[in-house]
GROMACS .gro file of C-alpha atoms in nm:
model
  218
    1ALA     CA    1  -1.426  -1.447  -0.203
    2PRO     CA    2  -1.214  -1.147  -0.106
    3PRO     CA    3  -1.245  -1.013   0.248
    4ARG     CA    4  -1.500  -0.738   0.293
    5ALA     CA    5  -1.424  -0.410   0.459
    6VAL     CA    6  -1.628  -0.340   0.769
    7ALA     CA    7  -1.738   0.010   0.856
    8PRO     CA    8  -1.572   0.106   1.187
    9PRO     CA    9  -1.756   0.308   1.447
   10PRO     CA   10  -1.741   0.682   1.374
   11PRO     CA   11  -1.515   0.907   1.582
   12VAL     CA   12  -1.695   1.030   1.889
   13ALA     CA   13  -1.638   1.321   2.123
   14ARG     CA   14  -1.405   1.217   2.401
   15PRO     CA   15  -1.495   1.271   2.768
   16ALA     CA   16  -1.367   1.594   2.921
   17ALA     CA   17  -1.124   1.393   3.134
   18PHE     CA   18  -0.920   1.314   2.823
   19THR     CA   19  -0.904   1.660   2.666
   20SER     CA   20  -0.548   1.723   2.788
   21HIS     CA   21  -0.417   1.394   2.648
   22PRO     CA   22  -0.253   1.358   2.307
   23ARG     CA   23  -0.493   1.334   2.016
   24SER     CA   24  -0.442   1.185   1.673
   25THR     CA   25  -0.558   1.353   1.353
   26VAL     CA   26  -0.689   1.139   1.067
   27ALA     CA   27  -0.745   1.250   0.707
   28GLU     CA   28  -1.011   1.071   0.501
   29ALA     CA   29  -1.030   1.112   0.124
   30VAL     CA   30  -1.340   1.283  -0.013
   31GLY     CA   31  -1.289   1.207  -0.383
   32ALA     CA   32  -1.185   0.910  -0.597
   33PHE     CA   33  -0.817   0.960  -0.513
   34VAL     CA   34  -0.571   1.167  -0.311
   35THR     CA   35  -0.264   1.319  -0.474
   36VAL     CA   36   0.063   1.288  -0.284
   37PHE     CA   37   0.350   1.537  -0.310
   38HIS     CA   38   0.706   1.537  -0.180
   39SER     CA   39   0.664   1.879  -0.018
   40PRO     CA   40   0.390   2.135   0.050
   41ASP     CA   41   0.470   2.352  -0.250
   42GLY     CA   42   0.232   2.219  -0.512
   43GLY     CA   43   0.516   2.086  -0.728
   44GLU     CA   44   0.503   1.768  -0.932
   45ALA     CA   45   0.282   1.496  -0.785
   46VAL     CA   46   0.467   1.178  -0.694
   47ARG     CA   47   0.168   0.942  -0.682
   48THR     CA   48  -0.206   0.912  -0.633
   49LEU     CA   49  -0.380   0.688  -0.381
   50PRO     CA   50  -0.721   0.541  -0.478
   51ASN     CA   51  -1.033   0.585  -0.270
   52PRO     CA   52  -1.182   0.352  -0.160
   53GLN     CA   53  -0.907   0.102  -0.095
   54ARG     CA   54  -0.910  -0.239  -0.265
   55SER     CA   55  -1.096  -0.387   0.032
   56GLY     CA   56  -1.371  -0.129  -0.003
   57ALA     CA   57  -1.260   0.062   0.307
   58PRO     CA   58  -1.227   0.441   0.274
   59LEU     CA   59  -0.877   0.577   0.223
   60VAL     CA   60  -0.748   0.717   0.552
   61LEU     CA   61  -0.409   0.867   0.636
   62LEU     CA   62  -0.252   0.943   0.973
   63VAL     CA   63  -0.162   1.313   0.991
   64LEU     CA   64   0.183   1.397   1.127
   65GLU     CA   65   0.164   1.776   1.091
   66GLN     CA   66  -0.036   2.050   0.920
   67TYR     CA   67   0.097   2.350   0.731
   68ASP     CA   68  -0.085   2.623   0.537
   69GLY     CA   69  -0.350   2.409   0.369
   70TRP     CA   70  -0.131   2.099   0.351
   71LEU     CA   71  -0.112   1.781   0.559
   72HIS     CA   72   0.203   1.577   0.615
   73VAL     CA   73   0.084   1.216   0.636
   74LEU     CA   74   0.211   0.866   0.698
   75LEU     CA   75   0.155   0.660   0.382
   76PRO     CA   76   0.035   0.298   0.360
   77GLU     CA   77   0.322   0.214   0.125
   78ARG     CA   78   0.665   0.055   0.114
   79PRO     CA   79   0.916   0.126   0.254
   80ASN     CA   80   0.773   0.136   0.604
   81GLY     CA   81   0.765   0.489   0.742
   82SER     CA   82   0.707   0.653   0.402
   83THR     CA   83   0.548   0.997   0.425
   84GLY     CA   84   0.414   1.261   0.187
   85TRP     CA   85   0.210   1.579   0.167
   86VAL     CA   86  -0.155   1.604   0.059
   87ARG     CA   87  -0.382   1.900   0.004
   88ALA     CA   88  -0.624   1.962   0.290
   89GLU     CA   89  -0.901   2.025   0.037
   90GLU     CA   90  -0.886   1.661  -0.079
   91VAL     CA   91  -0.969   1.518   0.265
   92THR     CA   92  -1.184   1.563   0.570
   93VAL     CA   93  -1.014   1.565   0.910
   94SER     CA   94  -1.122   1.408   1.238
   95GLU     CA   95  -0.956   1.347   1.573
   96HIS     CA   96  -0.953   1.071   1.833
   97THR     CA   97  -0.754   0.975   2.143
   98TYR     CA   98  -0.697   0.604   2.081
   99SER     CA   99  -0.356   0.442   2.036
  100ILE     CA  100  -0.208   0.093   2.036
  101VAL     CA  101   0.133  -0.015   2.169
  102ILE     CA  102   0.270  -0.356   2.074
  103GLU     CA  103   0.568  -0.494   2.267
  104LEU     CA  104   0.717  -0.779   2.065
  105GLY     CA  105   0.944  -0.928   2.329
  106ALA     CA  106   0.676  -0.921   2.596
  107HIS     CA  107   0.406  -1.044   2.353
  108GLN     CA  108   0.174  -0.770   2.475
  109LEU     CA  109  -0.077  -0.547   2.299
  110THR     CA  110  -0.211  -0.249   2.493
  111VAL     CA  111  -0.490  -0.020   2.372
  112PHE     CA  112  -0.517   0.328   2.520
  113ASP     CA  113  -0.790   0.589   2.520
  114GLY     CA  114  -0.583   0.891   2.612
  115GLN     CA  115  -0.374   0.760   2.901
  116GLN     CA  116  -0.635   0.507   3.014
  117VAL     CA  117  -0.572   0.141   2.930
  118VAL     CA  118  -0.887  -0.005   2.775
  119LEU     CA  119  -0.748  -0.343   2.668
  120ASN     CA  120  -0.432  -0.543   2.739
  121GLU     CA  121  -0.374  -0.883   2.580
  122VAL     CA  122  -0.115  -1.151   2.519
  123ILE     CA  123  -0.039  -1.174   2.146
  124ALA     CA  124   0.152  -1.384   1.895
  125VAL     CA  125   0.406  -1.213   1.668
  126GLY     CA  126   0.638  -1.298   1.380
  127THR     CA  127   0.903  -1.568   1.383
  128ALA     CA  128   1.276  -1.500   1.362
  129ASN     CA  129   1.262  -1.562   0.986
  130THR     CA  130   0.947  -1.355   0.929
  131PRO     CA  131   0.965  -1.095   1.205
  132THR     CA  132   0.712  -0.827   1.286
  133PRO     CA  133   0.899  -0.504   1.199
  134GLY     CA  134   0.909  -0.229   1.457
  135GLY     CA  135   0.795   0.124   1.381
  136LEU     CA  136   0.496   0.355   1.369
  137TYR     CA  137   0.195   0.242   1.166
  138TYR     CA  138  -0.178   0.307   1.171
  139ILE     CA  139  -0.499   0.111   1.122
  140LYS     CA  140  -0.604   0.160   0.760
  141GLU     CA  141  -0.896  -0.083   0.731
  142LEU     CA  142  -1.116  -0.326   0.920
  143ILE     CA  143  -1.216  -0.643   0.736
  144GLN     CA  144  -1.392  -0.971   0.801
  145PRO     CA  145  -1.149  -1.244   0.686
  146THR     CA  146  -1.280  -1.515   0.456
  147ASN     CA  147  -0.985  -1.750   0.514
  148ALA     CA  148  -0.991  -1.991   0.807
  149GLY     CA  149  -0.762  -1.921   1.100
  150TYR     CA  150  -0.783  -1.541   1.113
  151GLY     CA  151  -1.071  -1.502   1.354
  152PRO     CA  152  -1.378  -1.281   1.305
  153TYR     CA  153  -1.201  -0.952   1.228
  154ALA     CA  154  -0.869  -0.822   1.102
  155TYR     CA  155  -0.719  -0.474   1.099
  156GLY     CA  156  -0.498  -0.396   0.800
  157LEU     CA  157  -0.204  -0.177   0.901
  158SER     CA  158  -0.012   0.076   0.695
  159GLY     CA  159   0.311  -0.125   0.727
  160PHE     CA  160   0.451  -0.427   0.547
  161SER     CA  161   0.669  -0.729   0.610
  162GLU     CA  162   1.031  -0.646   0.538
  163VAL     CA  163   1.113  -1.002   0.425
  164LEU     CA  164   0.797  -1.108   0.238
  165GLY     CA  165   0.703  -0.917  -0.077
  166SER     CA  166   0.369  -1.096  -0.087
  167PHE     CA  167   0.178  -1.345   0.123
  168GLY     CA  168  -0.146  -1.538   0.079
  169GLY     CA  169  -0.233  -1.355  -0.240
  170GLY     CA  170  -0.182  -1.014  -0.080
  171ASP     CA  171   0.100  -0.762  -0.077
  172GLY     CA  172   0.258  -0.864   0.253
  173ALA     CA  173   0.082  -0.595   0.455
  174LEU     CA  174   0.090  -0.625   0.833
  175GLY     CA  175  -0.226  -0.682   1.027
  176ILE     CA  176  -0.380  -0.740   1.367
  177HIS     CA  177  -0.631  -1.024   1.368
  178GLY     CA  178  -0.793  -1.294   1.575
  179THR     CA  179  -0.693  -1.659   1.571
  180ASP     CA  180  -0.858  -1.999   1.568
  181ASP     CA  181  -0.554  -2.133   1.757
  182PRO     CA  182  -0.541  -1.958   2.096
  183SER     CA  183  -0.250  -2.183   2.198
  184SER     CA  184  -0.032  -1.978   1.959
  185LEU     CA  185  -0.073  -1.662   2.168
  186GLY     CA  186   0.240  -1.562   2.359
  187ARG     CA  187   0.467  -1.712   2.095
  188ASP     CA  188   0.668  -1.615   1.784
  189VAL     CA  189   0.470  -1.805   1.522
  190SER     CA  190   0.330  -1.572   1.255
  191HIS     CA  191   0.452  -1.445   0.918
  192GLY     CA  192   0.469  -1.095   1.070
  193CYS     CA  193   0.109  -1.021   1.164
  194ILE     CA  194  -0.009  -0.981   1.521
  195ARG     CA  195  -0.255  -1.239   1.652
  196MET     CA  196  -0.484  -1.175   1.945
  197SER     CA  197  -0.787  -1.341   2.099
  198ASN     CA  198  -1.112  -1.346   1.902
  199ALA     CA  199  -1.288  -1.181   2.196
  200GLY     CA  200  -1.029  -0.903   2.199
  201ILE     CA  201  -1.041  -0.826   1.828
  202THR     CA  202  -1.422  -0.827   1.842
  203THR     CA  203  -1.413  -0.573   2.125
  204LEU     CA  204  -1.177  -0.349   1.925
  205ALA     CA  205  -1.389  -0.380   1.609
  206GLY     CA  206  -1.676  -0.215   1.793
  207MET     CA  207  -1.457   0.053   1.950
  208LEU     CA  208  -1.178   0.186   1.728
  209PRO     CA  209  -1.211   0.422   1.432
  210LEU     CA  210  -0.973   0.396   1.140
  211GLY     CA  211  -0.647   0.587   1.167
  212VAL     CA  212  -0.546   0.467   1.514
  213PRO     CA  213  -0.164   0.486   1.551
  214VAL     CA  214   0.011   0.156   1.623
  215GLN     CA  215   0.357   0.174   1.778
  216VAL     CA  216   0.547  -0.156   1.747
  217ARG     CA  217   0.839  -0.182   1.989
  218ALA     CA  218   1.104  -0.444   2.056
   0.00000   0.00000   0.00000
């Protein structure tokens, strides 16, 4: 059976102590699709993105900037870092103060709420032959894996492996998930995904909304 999308907790108002910290803006589709353009001029559409996603999760996009009724967004498509413009009328917008930083060499994942660290864990990352690519991504979906080995939850990211066009019946998308082999944590053992403890991913599943930026660093 395919993995099922899990509804993440809704965005909540942040405490006043965090109001001066950077916030992220997330666009969520309101219709059956979102139309993507090269520029905010209403020219020819370059693609449409379906809503919901294949997993059943709502289509969300990380907003990079806003301009006169248009949103410049990071796209969950190849190549990594692809962007486009969508009409503000096709989405609803919310904000949050969460972010994730992944340090590949240090095998560390740190979750922030504003500037406050809320979780720090040792992780496993990709091997030399199937590395975890660096860059800016975002959490696009939360699912409960049906395959053994992936722990209780997995976050699908907007990025993809740069050496695998497909993997395990999927499209080679990157993810953050638990593991049934905690001895693998702290090592370069995966096909590009980030593994963390089952306790850690369970904590995040009850905390993070969709659209959280994920910065992967060397």
